[in-house]
Structures are given as structure tokens and as C-alpha cells.
mmCIF file of C-alpha atoms in Angstrom:
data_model
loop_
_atom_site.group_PDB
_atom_site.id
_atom_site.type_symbol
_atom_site.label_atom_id
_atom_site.label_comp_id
_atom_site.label_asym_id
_atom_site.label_seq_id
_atom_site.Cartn_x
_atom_site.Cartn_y
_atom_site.Cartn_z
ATOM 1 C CA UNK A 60 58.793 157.508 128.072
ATOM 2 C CA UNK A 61 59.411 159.479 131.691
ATOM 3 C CA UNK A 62 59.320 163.618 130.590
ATOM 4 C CA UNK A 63 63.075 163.826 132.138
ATOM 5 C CA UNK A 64 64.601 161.483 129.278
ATOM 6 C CA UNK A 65 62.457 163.112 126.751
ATOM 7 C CA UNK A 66 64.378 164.391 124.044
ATOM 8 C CA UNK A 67 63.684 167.893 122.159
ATOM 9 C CA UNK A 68 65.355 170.136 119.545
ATOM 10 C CA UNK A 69 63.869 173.512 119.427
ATOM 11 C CA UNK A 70 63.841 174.588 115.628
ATOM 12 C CA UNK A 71 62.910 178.845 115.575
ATOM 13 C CA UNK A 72 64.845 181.672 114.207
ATOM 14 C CA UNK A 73 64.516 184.343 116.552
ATOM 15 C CA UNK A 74 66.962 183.539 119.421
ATOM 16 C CA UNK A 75 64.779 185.504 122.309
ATOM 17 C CA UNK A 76 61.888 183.292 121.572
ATOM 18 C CA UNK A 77 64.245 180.080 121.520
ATOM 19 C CA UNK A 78 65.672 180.863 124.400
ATOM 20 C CA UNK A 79 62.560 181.316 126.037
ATOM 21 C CA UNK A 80 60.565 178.349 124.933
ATOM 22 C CA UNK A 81 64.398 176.281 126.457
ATOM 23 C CA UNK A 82 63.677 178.123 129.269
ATOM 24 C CA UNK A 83 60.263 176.962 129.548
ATOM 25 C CA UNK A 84 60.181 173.113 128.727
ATOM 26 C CA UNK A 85 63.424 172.531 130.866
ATOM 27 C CA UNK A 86 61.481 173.869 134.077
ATOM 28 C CA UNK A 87 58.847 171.241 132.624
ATOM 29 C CA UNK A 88 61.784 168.622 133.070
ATOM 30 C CA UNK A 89 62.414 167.871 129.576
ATOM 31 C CA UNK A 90 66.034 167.871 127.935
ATOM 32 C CA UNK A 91 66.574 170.223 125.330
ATOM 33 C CA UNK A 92 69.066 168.879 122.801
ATOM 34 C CA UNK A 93 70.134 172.313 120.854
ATOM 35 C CA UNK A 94 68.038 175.489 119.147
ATOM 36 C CA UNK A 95 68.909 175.816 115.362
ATOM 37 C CA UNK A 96 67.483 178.633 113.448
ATOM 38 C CA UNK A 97 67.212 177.192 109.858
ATOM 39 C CA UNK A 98 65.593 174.297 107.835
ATOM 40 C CA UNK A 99 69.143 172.920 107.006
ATOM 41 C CA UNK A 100 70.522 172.545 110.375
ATOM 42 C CA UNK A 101 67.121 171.161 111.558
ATOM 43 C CA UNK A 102 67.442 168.405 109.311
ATOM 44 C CA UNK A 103 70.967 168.002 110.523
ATOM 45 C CA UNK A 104 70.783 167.863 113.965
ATOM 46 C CA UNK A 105 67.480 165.603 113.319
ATOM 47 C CA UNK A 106 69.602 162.759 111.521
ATOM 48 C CA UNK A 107 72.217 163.261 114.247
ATOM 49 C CA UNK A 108 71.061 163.627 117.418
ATOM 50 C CA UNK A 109 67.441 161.678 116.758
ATOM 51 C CA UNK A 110 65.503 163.507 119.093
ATOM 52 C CA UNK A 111 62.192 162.809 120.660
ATOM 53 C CA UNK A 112 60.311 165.770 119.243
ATOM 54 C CA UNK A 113 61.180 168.666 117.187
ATOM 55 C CA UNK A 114 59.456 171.764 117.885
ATOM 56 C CA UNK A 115 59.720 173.674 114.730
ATOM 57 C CA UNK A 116 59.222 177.509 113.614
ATOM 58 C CA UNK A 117 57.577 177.244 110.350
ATOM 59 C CA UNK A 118 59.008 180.533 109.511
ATOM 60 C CA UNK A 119 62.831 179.903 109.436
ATOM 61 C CA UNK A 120 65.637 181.936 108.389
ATOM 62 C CA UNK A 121 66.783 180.828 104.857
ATOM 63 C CA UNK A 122 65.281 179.810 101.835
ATOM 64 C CA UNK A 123 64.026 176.669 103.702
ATOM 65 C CA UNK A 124 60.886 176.667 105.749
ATOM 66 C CA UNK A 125 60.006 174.639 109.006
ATOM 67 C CA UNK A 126 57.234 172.784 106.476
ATOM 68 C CA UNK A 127 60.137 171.897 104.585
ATOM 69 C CA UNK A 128 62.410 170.979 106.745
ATOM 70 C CA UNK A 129 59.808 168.726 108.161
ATOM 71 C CA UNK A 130 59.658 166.982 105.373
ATOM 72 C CA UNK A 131 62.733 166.369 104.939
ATOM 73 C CA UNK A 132 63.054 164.816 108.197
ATOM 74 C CA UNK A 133 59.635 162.710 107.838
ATOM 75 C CA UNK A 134 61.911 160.974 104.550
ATOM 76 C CA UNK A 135 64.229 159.438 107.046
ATOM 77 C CA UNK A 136 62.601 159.064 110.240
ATOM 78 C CA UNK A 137 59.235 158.943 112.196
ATOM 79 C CA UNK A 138 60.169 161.856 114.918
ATOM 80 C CA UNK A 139 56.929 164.278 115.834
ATOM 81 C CA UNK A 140 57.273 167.605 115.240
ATOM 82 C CA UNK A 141 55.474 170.206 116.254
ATOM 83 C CA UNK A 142 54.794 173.534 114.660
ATOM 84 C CA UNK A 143 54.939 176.746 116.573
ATOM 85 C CA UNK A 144 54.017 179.898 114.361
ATOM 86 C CA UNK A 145 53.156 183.668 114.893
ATOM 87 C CA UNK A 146 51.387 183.366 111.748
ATOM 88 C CA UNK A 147 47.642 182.577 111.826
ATOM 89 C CA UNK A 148 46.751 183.006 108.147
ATOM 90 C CA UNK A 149 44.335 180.089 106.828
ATOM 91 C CA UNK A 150 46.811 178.523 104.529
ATOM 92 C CA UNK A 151 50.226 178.589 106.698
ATOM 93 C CA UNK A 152 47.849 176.484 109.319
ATOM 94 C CA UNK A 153 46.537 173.905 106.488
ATOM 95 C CA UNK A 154 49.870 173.448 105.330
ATOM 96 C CA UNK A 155 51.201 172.910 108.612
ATOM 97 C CA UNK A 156 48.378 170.836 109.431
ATOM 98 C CA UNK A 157 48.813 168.686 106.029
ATOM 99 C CA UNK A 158 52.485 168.024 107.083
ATOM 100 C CA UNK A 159 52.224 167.209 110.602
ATOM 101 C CA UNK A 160 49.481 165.508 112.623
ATOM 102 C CA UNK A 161 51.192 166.161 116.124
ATOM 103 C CA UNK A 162 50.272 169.337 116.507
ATOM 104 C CA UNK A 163 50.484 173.774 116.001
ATOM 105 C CA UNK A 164 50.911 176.069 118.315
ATOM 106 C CA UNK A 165 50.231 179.990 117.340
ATOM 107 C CA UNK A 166 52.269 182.417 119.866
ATOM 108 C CA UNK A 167 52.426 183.304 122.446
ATOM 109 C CA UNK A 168 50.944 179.257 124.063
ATOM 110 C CA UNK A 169 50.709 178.420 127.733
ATOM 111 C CA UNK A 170 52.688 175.644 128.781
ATOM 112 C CA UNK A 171 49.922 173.309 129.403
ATOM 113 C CA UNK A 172 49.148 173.439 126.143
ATOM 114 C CA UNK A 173 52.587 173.123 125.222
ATOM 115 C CA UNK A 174 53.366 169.854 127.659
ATOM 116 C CA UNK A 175 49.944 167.899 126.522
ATOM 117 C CA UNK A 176 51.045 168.124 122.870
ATOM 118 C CA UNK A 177 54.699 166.977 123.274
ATOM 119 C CA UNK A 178 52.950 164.162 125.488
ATOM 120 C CA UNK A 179 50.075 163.309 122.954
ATOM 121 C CA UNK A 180 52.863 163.243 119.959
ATOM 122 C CA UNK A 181 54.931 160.700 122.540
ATOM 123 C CA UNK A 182 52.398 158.141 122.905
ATOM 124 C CA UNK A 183 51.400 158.717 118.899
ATOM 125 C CA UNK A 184 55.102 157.549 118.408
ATOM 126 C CA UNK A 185 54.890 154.669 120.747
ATOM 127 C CA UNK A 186 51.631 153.333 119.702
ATOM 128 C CA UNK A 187 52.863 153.795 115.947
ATOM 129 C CA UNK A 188 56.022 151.702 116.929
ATOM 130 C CA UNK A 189 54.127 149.066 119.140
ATOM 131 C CA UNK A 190 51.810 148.540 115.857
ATOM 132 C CA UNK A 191 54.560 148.102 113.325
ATOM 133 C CA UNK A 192 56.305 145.932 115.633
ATOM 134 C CA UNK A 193 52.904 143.870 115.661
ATOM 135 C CA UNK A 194 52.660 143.673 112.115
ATOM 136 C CA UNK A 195 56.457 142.474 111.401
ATOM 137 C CA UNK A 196 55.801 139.784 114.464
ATOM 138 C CA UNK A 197 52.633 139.153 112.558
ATOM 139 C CA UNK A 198 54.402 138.482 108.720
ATOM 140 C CA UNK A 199 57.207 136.333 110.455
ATOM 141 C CA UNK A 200 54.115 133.838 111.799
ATOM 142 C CA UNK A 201 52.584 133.762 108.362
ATOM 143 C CA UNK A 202 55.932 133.287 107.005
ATOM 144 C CA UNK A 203 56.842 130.721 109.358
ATOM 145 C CA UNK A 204 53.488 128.646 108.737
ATOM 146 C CA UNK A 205 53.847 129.201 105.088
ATOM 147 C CA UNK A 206 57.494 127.611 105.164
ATOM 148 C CA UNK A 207 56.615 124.646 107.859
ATOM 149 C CA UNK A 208 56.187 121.073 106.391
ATOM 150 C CA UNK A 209 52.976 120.001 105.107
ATOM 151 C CA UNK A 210 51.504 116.968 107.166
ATOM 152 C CA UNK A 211 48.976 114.932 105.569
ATOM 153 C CA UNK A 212 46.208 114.211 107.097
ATOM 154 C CA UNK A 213 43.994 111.134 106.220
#
């Protein structure tokens, strides 16, 4: 996947930082989808606009956090996300780290940073596709050999 037709929805609460972080991964070349400040919106826009990545506050305005909302969205489709956080407290980052595998990013991070996770989580997501695609090619030849006519042989 080219970084121009990458697809991102910025989750975060405070609209300077948002704004911002657009700001930022659109110079990059990436296409930012929307910025929504809560868990319920993220989940939302997630089922409807099936983004690429989600970068996603873990501190979010409403009852709902970003850890939440995450999985939420992990129920009903495979899409990365990505935590950003100002928090640095052991157990925000274990339970971020428990819920999401692509990646957390304490602010303020530099853009390299920023760019090698949202292109590590993209190949995670391809490679995870390529190798469920293998497996259901795999069970349709087992399926097929189970269900072919047995030849005898003498």
C-alpha cells in the first residue's frame, strides 16, 4: 500500500493536538479521513469509513476510553490502531500494550517515529491478510481432495 492512498482517522480529544498531528501526517502524504474526539464516534467512523489505521488518544472525552473504543473496533474488524498518550504511567502503557500490538506513542513523537509505525502496522495488516488468505486457499484443497472420487488402485 503506496503512503498517498493510505487511509487514517485521527481519534484525540484536544482539537490543537488533532489538528496538529493532521497537519503533520498529510505533509507525510497520507490522507486523513476525519479527527473525532470520543470512543463512540471512533467506533463510528471506524465501521463507516474503514480506514487504514486509527491513531487513537487513549484518553478521550466521555465515559469511553481510546482502550475501549479499540476494542470495540477489534470486534468487527482487523484495522491497526495506534495509541498516542501524554500519559506515561506503568499501567495506562500495559493496557495499551495488551490491546494493541501496532504500536504507542507518548507526546510529544517525532515524525519518524510516527511514519515507521503507521508503516510497520501496514505490512502487519497485509501479511495478516496474505496468511488468512493462505489458509482458506489451503482448507478449499483439503476440502476438494476430501470430496474427489476414490480410485482404486490394484
Amino acid at each position: 500500500m503506496e503512503i498517498n492512498t493510505t487511509r487514517i482517522l485521527i481519534v484525540e480529544d484536544e482539537i490543537v493536538v488533532a489538528s496538529e498531528i493532521k497537519l503533520r501526517l498529510e505533509a507525510m502524504g497520507y490522507f486523513i479521513l476525519g479527527i473525532v474526539n470520543n470512543g463512540r464516534d471512533a467506533i463510528l467512523k471506524a465501521e463507516q469509513l474503514d480506514p487504514d489505521i486509527i491513531l487513537m488518544d487513549i484518553t478521550l472525552k466521555g465515559k469511553m476510553t481510546g482502550l475501549d473504543a479499540t476494542r470495540e473496533i477489534a470486534k468487527n474488524s482487523d484495522i491497526p490502531v495506534i495509541f498516542i498518550t501524554a500519559h506515561t504511567d506503568k499501567t495506562t502503557l500495559d493496557s495499551a500494550r495488551a490491546t494493541s500490538s501496532h504500536g504507542i506513542f507518548t507526546k510529544p513523537f517525532s515524525d519518524v517515529e510516527l511514519q515507521a509505525a503507521i508503516q510497520q502496522a501496514l505490512i502487519s495488516k497485509v501479511m495478516k491478510n496474505y496468511l488468512i488468505e493462505d489458509e482458506d486457499e489451503d482448507e478449499d484443497d483439503i476440502e476438494e481432495a476430501e470430496s474427489a472420487p476414490e480410485v482404486e488402485v490394484e
